[in-house]
Coordinates of C-alpha atoms and ligand atoms in Angstrom, one line a residue:
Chain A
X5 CA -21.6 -30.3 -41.9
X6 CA -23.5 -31.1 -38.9
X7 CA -27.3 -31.4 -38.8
X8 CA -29.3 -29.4 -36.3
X9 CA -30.1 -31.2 -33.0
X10 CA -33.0 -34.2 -33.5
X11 CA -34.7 -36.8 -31.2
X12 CA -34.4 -40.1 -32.4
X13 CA -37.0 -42.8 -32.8
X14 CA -36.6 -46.3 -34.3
X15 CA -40.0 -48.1 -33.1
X16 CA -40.5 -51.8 -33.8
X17 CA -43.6 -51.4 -35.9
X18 CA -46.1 -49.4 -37.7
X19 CA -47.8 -49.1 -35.2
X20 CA -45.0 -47.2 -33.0
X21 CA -44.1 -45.0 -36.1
X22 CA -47.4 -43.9 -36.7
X23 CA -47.7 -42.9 -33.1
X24 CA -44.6 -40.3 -33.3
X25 CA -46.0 -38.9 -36.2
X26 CA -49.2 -38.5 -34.5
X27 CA -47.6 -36.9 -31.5
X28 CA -45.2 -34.3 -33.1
X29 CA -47.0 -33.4 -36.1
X30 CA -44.6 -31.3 -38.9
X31 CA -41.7 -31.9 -36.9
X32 CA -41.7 -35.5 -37.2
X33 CA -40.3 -37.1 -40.4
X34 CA -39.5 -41.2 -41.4
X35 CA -35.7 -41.9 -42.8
X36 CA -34.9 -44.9 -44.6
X37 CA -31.8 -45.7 -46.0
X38 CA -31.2 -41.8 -45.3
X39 CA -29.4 -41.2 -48.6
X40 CA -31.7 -38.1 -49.9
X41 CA -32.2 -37.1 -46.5
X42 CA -28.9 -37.0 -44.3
X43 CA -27.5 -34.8 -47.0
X44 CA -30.1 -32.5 -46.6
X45 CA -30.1 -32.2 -43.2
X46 CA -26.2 -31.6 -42.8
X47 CA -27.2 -28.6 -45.1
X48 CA -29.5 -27.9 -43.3
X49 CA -32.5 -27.7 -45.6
X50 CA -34.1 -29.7 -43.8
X51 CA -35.0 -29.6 -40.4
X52 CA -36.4 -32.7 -38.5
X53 CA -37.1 -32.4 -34.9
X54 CA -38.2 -35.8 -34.3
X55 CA -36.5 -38.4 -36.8
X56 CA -38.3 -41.9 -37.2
X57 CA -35.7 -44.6 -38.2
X58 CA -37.7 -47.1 -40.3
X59 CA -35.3 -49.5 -40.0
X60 CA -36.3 -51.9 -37.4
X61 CA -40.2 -52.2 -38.9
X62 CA -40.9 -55.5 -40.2
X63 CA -42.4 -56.7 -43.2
X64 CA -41.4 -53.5 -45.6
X65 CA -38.3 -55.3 -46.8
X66 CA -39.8 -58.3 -49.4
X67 CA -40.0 -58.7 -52.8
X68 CA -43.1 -60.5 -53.6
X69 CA -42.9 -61.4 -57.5
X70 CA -46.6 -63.0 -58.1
X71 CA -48.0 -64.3 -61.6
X72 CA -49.6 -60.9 -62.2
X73 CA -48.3 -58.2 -60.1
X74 CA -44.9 -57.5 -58.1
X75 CA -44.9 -56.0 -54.5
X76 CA -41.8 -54.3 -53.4
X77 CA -41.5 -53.2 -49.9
X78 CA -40.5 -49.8 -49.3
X79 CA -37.6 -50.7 -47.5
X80 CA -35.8 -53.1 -50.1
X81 CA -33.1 -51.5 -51.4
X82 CA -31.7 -50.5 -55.0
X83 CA -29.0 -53.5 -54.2
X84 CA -31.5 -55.6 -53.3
X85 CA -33.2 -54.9 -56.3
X86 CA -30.3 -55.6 -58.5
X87 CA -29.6 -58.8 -56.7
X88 CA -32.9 -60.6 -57.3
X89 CA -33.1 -62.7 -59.6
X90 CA -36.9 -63.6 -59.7
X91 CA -37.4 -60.0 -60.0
X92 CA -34.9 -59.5 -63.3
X93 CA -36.5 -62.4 -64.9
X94 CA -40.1 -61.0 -64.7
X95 CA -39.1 -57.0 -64.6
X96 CA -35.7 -56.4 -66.1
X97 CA -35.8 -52.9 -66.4
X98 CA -36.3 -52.1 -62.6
X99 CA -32.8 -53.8 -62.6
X100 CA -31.5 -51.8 -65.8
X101 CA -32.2 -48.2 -63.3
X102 CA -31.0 -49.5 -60.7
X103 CA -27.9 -50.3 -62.0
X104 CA -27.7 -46.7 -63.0
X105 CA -28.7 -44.9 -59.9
X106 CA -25.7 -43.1 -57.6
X107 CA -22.8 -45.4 -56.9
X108 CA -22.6 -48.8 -55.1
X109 CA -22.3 -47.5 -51.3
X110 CA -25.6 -45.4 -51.2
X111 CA -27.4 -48.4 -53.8
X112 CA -27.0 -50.6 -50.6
X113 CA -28.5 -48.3 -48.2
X114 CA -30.9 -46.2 -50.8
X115 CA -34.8 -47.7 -50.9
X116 CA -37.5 -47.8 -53.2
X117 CA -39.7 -46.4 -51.2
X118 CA -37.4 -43.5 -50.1
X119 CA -37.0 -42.7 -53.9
X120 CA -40.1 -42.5 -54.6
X121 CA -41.6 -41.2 -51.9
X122 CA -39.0 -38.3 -51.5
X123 CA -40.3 -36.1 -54.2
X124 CA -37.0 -35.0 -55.9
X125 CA -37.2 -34.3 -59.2
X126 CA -33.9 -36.0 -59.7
X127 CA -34.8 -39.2 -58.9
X128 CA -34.6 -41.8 -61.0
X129 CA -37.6 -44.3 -59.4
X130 CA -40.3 -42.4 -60.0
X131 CA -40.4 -42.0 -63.7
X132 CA -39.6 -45.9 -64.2
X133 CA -42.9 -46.4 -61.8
X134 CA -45.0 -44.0 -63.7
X135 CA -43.9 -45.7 -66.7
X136 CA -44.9 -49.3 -65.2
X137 CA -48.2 -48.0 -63.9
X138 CA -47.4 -48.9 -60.4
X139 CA -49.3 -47.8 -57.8
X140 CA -48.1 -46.8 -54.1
X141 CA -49.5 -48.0 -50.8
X142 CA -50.0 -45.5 -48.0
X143 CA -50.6 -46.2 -44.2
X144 CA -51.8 -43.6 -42.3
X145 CA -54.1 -43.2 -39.1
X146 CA -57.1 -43.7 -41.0
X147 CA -55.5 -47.0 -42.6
X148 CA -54.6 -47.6 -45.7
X149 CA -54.9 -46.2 -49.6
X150 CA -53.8 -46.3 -52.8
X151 CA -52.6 -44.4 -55.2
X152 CA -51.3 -44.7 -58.8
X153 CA -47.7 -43.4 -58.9
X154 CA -49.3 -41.5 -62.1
X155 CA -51.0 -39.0 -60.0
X156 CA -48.5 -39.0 -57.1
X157 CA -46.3 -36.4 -57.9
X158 CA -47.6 -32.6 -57.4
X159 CA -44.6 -30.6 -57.8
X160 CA -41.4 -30.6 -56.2
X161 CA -40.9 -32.3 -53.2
X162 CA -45.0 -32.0 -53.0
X163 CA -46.6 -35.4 -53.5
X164 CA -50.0 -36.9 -52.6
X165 CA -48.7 -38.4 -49.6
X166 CA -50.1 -36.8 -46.3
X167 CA -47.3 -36.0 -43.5
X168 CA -49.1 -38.4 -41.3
X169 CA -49.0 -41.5 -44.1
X170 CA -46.0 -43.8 -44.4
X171 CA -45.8 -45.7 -47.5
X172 CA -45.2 -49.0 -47.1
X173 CA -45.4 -50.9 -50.9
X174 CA -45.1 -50.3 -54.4
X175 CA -47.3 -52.6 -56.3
X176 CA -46.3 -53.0 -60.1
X177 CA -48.3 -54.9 -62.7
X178 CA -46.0 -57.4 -64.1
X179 CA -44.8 -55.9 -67.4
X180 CA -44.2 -57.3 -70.7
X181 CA -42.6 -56.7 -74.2
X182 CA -39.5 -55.0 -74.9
X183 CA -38.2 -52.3 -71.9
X184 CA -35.3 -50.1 -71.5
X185 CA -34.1 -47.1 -68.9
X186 CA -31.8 -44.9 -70.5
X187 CA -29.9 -42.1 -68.5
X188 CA -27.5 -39.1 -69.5
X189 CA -25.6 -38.1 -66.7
X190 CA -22.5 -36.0 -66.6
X191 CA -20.7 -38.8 -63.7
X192 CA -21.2 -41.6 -62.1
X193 CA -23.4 -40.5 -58.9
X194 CA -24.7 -37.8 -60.7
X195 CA -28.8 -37.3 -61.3
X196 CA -29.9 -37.3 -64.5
X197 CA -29.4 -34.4 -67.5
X198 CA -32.3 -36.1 -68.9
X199 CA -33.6 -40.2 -68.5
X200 CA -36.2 -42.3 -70.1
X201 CA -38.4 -45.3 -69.5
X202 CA -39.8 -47.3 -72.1
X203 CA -41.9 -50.5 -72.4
X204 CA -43.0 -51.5 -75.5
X205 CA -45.4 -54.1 -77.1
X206 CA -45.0 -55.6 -80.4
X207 CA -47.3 -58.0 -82.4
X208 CA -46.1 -58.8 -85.8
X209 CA -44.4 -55.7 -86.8
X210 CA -46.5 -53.1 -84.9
X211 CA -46.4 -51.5 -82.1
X212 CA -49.9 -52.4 -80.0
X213 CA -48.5 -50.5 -76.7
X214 CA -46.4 -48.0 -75.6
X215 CA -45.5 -46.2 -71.7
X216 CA -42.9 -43.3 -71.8
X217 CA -42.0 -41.7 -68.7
X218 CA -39.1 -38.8 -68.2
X219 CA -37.2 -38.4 -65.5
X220 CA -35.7 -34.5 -64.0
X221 CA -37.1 -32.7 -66.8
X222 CA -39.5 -30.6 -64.8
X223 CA -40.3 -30.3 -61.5
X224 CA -42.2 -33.7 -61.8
X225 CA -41.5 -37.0 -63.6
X226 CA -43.4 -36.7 -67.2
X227 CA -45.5 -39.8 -68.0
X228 CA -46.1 -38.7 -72.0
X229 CA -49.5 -40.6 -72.5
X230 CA -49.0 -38.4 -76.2
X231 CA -45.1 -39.6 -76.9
X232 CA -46.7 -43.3 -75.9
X233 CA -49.8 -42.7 -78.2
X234 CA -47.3 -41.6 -81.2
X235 CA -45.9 -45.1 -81.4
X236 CA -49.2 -47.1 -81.1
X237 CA -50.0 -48.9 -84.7
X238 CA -46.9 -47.8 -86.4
X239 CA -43.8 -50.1 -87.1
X240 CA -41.4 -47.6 -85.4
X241 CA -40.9 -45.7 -88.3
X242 CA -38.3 -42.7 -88.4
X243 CA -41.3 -40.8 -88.8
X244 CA -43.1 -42.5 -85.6
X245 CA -40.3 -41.8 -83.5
X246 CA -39.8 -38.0 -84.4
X247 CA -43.7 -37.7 -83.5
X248 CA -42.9 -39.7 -80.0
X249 CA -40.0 -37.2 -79.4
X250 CA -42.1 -34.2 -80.8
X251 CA -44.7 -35.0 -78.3
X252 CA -42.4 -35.8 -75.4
X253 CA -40.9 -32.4 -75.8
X254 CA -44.4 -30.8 -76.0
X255 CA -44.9 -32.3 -72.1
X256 CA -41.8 -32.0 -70.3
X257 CA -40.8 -28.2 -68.8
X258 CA -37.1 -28.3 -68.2
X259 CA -34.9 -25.5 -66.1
X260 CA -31.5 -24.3 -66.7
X261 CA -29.1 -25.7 -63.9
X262 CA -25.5 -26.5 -63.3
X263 CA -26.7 -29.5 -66.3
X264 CA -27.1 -26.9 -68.7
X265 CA -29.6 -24.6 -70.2
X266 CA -32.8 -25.5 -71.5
X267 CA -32.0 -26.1 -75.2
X268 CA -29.4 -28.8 -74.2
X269 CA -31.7 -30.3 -72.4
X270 CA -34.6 -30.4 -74.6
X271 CA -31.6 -32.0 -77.0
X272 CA -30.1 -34.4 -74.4
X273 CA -33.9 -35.4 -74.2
X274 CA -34.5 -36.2 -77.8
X275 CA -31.6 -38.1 -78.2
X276 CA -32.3 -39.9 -74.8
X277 CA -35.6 -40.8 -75.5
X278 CA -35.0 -42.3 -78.8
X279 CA -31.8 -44.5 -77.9
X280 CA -34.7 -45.8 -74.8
X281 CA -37.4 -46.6 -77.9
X282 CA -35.1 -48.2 -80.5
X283 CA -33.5 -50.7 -77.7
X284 CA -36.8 -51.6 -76.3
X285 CA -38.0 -51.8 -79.8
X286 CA -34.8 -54.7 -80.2
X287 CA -36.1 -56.4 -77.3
X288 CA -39.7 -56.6 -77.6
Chain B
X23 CA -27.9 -30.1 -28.0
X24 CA -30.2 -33.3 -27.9
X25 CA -30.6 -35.6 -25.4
X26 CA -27.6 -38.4 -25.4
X27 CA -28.4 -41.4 -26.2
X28 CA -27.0 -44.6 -24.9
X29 CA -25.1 -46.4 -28.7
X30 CA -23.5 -49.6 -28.7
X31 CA -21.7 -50.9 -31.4
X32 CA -19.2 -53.3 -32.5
X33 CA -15.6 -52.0 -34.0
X34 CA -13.2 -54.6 -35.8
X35 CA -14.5 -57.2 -33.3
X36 CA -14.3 -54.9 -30.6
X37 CA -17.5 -53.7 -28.2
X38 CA -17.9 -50.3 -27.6
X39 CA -20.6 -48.3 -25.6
X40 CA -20.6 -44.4 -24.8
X41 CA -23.2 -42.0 -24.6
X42 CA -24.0 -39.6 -27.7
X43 CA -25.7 -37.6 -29.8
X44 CA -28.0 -39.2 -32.6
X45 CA -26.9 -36.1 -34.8
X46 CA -23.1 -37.3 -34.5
X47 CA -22.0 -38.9 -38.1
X48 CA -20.6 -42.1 -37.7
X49 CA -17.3 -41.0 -39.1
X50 CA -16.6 -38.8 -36.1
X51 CA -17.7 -41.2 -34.1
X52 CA -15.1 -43.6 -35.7
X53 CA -12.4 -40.8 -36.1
X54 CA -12.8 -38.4 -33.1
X55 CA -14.5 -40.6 -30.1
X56 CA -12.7 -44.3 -31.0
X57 CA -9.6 -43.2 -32.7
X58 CA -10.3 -45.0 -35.6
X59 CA -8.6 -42.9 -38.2
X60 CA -7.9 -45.3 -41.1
X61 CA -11.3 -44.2 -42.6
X62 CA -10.9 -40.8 -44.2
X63 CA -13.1 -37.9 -44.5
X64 CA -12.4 -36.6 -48.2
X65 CA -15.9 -34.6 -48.8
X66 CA -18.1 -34.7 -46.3
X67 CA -20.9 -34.9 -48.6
X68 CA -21.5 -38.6 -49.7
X69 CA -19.6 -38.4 -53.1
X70 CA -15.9 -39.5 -52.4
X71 CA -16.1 -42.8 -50.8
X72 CA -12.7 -42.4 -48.6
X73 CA -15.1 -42.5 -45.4
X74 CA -16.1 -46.1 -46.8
X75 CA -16.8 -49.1 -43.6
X76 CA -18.8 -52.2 -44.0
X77 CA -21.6 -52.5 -41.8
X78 CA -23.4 -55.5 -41.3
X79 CA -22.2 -56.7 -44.7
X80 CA -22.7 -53.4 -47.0
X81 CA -20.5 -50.9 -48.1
X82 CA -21.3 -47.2 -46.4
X83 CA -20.2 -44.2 -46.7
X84 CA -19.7 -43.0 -42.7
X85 CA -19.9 -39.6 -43.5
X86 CA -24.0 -40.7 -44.5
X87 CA -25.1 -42.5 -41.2
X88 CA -25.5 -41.0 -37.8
X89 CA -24.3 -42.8 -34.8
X90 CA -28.2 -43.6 -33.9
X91 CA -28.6 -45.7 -36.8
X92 CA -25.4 -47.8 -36.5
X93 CA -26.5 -48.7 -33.2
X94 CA -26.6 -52.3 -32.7
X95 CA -24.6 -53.0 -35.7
X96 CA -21.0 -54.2 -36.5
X97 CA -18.9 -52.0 -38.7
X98 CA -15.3 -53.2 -39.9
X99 CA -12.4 -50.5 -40.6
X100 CA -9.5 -51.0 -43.1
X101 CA -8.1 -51.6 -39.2
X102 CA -10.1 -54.6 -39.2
X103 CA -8.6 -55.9 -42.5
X104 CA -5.0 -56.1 -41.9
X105 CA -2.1 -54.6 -39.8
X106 CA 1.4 -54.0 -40.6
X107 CA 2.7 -57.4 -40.0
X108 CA 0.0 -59.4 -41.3
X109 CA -1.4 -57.0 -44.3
X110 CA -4.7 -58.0 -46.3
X111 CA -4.3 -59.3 -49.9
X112 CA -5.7 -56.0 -50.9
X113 CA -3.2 -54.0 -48.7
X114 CA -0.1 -55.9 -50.2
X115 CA -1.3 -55.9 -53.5
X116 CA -1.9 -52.0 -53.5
X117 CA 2.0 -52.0 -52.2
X118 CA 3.2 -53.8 -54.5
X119 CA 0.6 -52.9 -57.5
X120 CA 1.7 -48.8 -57.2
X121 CA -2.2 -48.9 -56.0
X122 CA -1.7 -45.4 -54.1
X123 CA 0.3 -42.5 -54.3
X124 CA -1.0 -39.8 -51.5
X125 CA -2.9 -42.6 -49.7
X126 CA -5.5 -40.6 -48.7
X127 CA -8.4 -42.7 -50.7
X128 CA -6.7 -45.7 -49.9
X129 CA -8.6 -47.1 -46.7
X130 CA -12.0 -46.1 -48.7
X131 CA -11.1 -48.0 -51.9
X132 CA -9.5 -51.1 -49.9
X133 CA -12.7 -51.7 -47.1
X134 CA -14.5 -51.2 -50.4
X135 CA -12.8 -53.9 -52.7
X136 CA -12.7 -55.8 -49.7
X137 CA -16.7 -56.4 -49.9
X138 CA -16.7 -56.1 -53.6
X139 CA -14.5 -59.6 -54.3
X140 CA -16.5 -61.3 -51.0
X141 CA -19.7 -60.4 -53.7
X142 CA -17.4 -61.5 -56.7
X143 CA -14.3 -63.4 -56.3
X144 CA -13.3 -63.2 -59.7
X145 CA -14.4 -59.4 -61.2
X146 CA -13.7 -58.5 -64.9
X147 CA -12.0 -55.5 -65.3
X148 CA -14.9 -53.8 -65.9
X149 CA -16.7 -55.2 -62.8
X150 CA -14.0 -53.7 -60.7
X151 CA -14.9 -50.4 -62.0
X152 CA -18.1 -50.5 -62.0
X153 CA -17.9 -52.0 -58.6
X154 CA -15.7 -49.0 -57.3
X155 CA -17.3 -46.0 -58.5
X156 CA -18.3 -44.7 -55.5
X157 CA -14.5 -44.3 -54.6
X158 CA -12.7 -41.3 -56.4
X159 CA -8.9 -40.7 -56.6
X160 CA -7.3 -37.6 -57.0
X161 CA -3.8 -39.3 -58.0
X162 CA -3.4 -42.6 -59.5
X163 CA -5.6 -42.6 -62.4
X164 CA -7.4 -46.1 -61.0
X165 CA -5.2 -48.1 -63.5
X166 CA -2.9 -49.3 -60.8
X167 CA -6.3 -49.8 -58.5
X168 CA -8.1 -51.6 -60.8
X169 CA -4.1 -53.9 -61.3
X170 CA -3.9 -54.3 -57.6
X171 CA -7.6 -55.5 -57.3
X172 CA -7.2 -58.2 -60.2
X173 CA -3.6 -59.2 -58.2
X174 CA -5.3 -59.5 -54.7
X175 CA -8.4 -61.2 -56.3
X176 CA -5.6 -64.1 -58.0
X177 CA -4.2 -64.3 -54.7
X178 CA -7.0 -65.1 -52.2
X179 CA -8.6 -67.7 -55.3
X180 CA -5.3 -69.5 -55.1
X181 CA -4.9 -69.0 -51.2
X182 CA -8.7 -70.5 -51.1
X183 CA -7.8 -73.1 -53.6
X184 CA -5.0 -74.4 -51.6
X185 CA -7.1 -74.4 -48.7
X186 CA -9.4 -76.5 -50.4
Ligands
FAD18 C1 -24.1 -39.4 -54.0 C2 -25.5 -39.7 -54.2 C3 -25.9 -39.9 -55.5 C4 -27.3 -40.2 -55.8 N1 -27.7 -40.4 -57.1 C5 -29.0 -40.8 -57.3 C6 -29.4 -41.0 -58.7 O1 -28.7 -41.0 -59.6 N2 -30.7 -41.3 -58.8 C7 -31.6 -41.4 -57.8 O2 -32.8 -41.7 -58.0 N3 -31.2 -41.2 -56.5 C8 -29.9 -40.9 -56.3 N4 -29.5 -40.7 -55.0 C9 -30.5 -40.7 -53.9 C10 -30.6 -42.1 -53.4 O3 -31.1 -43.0 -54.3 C11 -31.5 -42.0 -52.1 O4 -31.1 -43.0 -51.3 C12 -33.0 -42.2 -52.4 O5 -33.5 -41.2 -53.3 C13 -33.8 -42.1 -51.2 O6 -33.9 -43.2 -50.5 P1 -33.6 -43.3 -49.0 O7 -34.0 -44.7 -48.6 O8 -32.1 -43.0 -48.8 O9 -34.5 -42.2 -48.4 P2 -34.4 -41.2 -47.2 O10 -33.2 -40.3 -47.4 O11 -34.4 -42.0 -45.9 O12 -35.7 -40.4 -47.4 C14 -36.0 -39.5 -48.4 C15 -37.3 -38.8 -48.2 O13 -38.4 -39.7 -48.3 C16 -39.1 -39.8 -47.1 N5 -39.4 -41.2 -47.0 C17 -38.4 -42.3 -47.0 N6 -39.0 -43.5 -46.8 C18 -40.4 -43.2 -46.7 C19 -41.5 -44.0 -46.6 N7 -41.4 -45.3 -46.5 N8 -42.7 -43.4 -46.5 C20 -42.8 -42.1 -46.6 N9 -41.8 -41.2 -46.7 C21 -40.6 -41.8 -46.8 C22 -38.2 -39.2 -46.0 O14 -39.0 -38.7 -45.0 C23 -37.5 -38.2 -46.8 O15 -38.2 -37.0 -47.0 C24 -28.2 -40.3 -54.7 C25 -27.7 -40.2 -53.4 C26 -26.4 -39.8 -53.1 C27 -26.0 -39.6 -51.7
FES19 S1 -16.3 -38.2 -46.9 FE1 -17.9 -39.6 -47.0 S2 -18.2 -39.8 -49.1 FE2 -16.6 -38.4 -49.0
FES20 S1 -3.8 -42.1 -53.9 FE1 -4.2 -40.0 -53.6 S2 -6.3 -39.8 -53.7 FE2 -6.0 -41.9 -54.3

């Protein structure tokens, strides 16, 4: 398992990484914590001529929890994230998928940014941010952009992010109401059979708003605007949440894989997606 | 082959400098250029956790880190923990918990558990699993693992509680 031959880069800032990706083009590529893609270079399926280690830029590892909106850097880690306190207490779930994402070892070297910005369709990060609203910021040459992690994802491993843009943040309205991330796995380490994240308003007894967002059950992450719309101005109903799953099912494309075939995992997503509302529902 | 490049890192306390490859994984680095065998390659492919160091403070897996990026850094071993006349805690209480049978997880699942009760002294059981998962073993079942953790975590709270 060893990767094909690279040159190695860890600049000291932006600046210096954005320079090597101007200078080498395709065959220039940032690493984070590496997690997603060491093992795909020691397979070889990828191939990175010039590897720029992020690891000595500054100012990409802060969490920034403000009254309204949270700022995560795209090198804070999933430990990180679980350790923070002033982030559980205004956004627990990004702690709940954390805690649920590979094993301890990779959670300390694993980032936010990597997660998201990698494209996998496995990955758990993505979903929970399209669910969240958050939106992603992207340094290239030109500067910088935004872009709402709800039009981010193209298809696999294809995203909106240019080769020559690094992203840097995630910024995340600060949620409220009841939440919940809910994964089927078949192990611990293991991606997802199906996952879903929910935040839910309530006022009185109804339901005033809804996000849903599925996670490796196509070659995207699913944000269900329709499963979200089911649940707005009911109490929850059984017959509310059978018209959330319904229209959940209606968006998401699974494949059959080593997790099963297709039918199990349009099941496995059902069942998911209804544990996610009900204990969000008990929170909110 | 890529140019060499000049690494420098720390081993159980011990400064080391040689020229290498970035490509080369850390655990060959450890195993094959420093003799440094206690961590274990069990899969090669970041599931296992045998391969488990701590570098500056975190738990990694060695078989996920080239040389390049460990550069700079300090990484402790399960040679760094204890030896055979002064064991670790950990390593006496998987002796004298039945914590191993082959072994071969062993160094992994110690360096881990090491970093695991620095984080939280006093782990529940179920803490300790959750806090292990990313070290599998093929023999013991992880009763006697979790048994020896719990032992070793009593003994360094009363060790630091006579210190006190
Ligand atoms: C055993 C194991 C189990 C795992 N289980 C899960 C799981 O259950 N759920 C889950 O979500 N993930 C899982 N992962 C993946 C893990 O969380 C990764 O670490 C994470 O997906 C990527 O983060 P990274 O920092 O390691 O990224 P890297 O591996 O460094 O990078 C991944 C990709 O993103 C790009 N990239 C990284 N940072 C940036 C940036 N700032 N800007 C632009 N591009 C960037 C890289 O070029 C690369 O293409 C698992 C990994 C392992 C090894
Ligand atoms: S050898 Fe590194 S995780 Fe198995
Ligand atoms: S003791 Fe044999 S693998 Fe753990």
């Amino acid at each position: 398992m060893i990767p094909a031959a690279f040159e190695y880069h860890r600049p000291k800032d932006m600046a210096g990484v954005l320079a090597v990706l101007e200078e080498h083009g395709d065959d220039a590529r940032v690493m984070a914590g590496g997690h997603s893609l060491i093992p795909m270079m020691k397979l070889r399926m990828a191939d990175v001529p010039h590897l720029i280690d992020l690891q000595d830029v500054g100012g990409l590892s802060d969490i920034d929890v403000q009254s309204d909106t949270i700022r995560i850097g795209a090198l804070v880690t999933q430990h990180d994230i679980i350790t923070n306190d002033a982030l559980t207490a205004v956004a627990p779930i990004l702690r709940e998928a954390a805690l649920q994402i590979a094993d301890p070892q990779v959670r300390y070297m694993g980032t936010v940014g990597g997660n998201v910005a990698n494209g996998d369709p496995g990955n758990d990060m993505p979903g929970l941010m399209q669910c969240l609203d958050a939106s992603f910021t992207l340094v290239g040459p030109n500067g910088e952009r935004t872009v709402a992690a709800r039009e981010f994802y193209e298809a696999a491993y294809m995203t909106a992010r240019e080769d020559d843009e690094v992203l840097t943040a995630v910024v995340i309205p600060v949620p409220s109401g009841g939440y919940a991330y809910e994964k089927q796995k078949r192990k611990i380490g293991d991606y997802a059979t199906a996952a879903a994240a929910v935040q839910l308003i309530k006022q009185g007894d109804t339901c005033v708003h809804a996000a849903i967002a599925m996670t490796n059950l196509s070659d995207t992450p699913i944000f269900s605007e329709d499963a979200g719309a089911a649940l707005i101005g009911t109490s929850l109903d059984d017959a509310a949440l059978k018209a959330a799953v319904a229209a959940m099912l209606n968006d998401i494309d699974p494949t059959e894989d080593n997790r099963g075939p297709i039918a199990f995992k349009k099941h496995v997503a059902g069942v998911i997606l209804r544990r996610a509302i009900e204990r969000a529902w008990s929170r909110a | 082959m890529s140019k060499k490049m000049h690494i420098q890192i720390n081993v159980n306390g011990k400064d080391q400098e040689f020229l290498a490859e970035p490509r080369e994984l850390l655990i060959y680095t450890l195993r094959e250029r420093l003799n440094i065998t206690g961590p274990h390659i069990g899969c090669e492919t970041s599931h296992c956790g045998a391969c488990t160091v701590t570098i500056d403070g975190k738990s990694v897996k060695a078989c996920t880190m080239f040389v390049a990026q460990a550069s700079g850094k300090s990484i402790t071993t399960i040679e760094g923990l204890g030896d055979p006349d002064n064991l670790h805690p950990l390593q006496s209480a998987f002796k004298e918990h039945h914590g191993l049978q082959c072994g071969y997880c062993t160094p992994g699942m110690i360096t881990r558990a090491s970093k695991l009760l620095e984080e939280n002294p006093n782990p529940t059981e179920e803490e300790i699993r959750f806090g292990m998962a990313g070290n599998i073993c093929r023999c013991t079942g992880y009763q006697n693992i979790v048994k020896s953790i719990q032992a070793a975590a009593a003994e360094m709270n009363a060790a630091q509680e006579a210190a006190e």
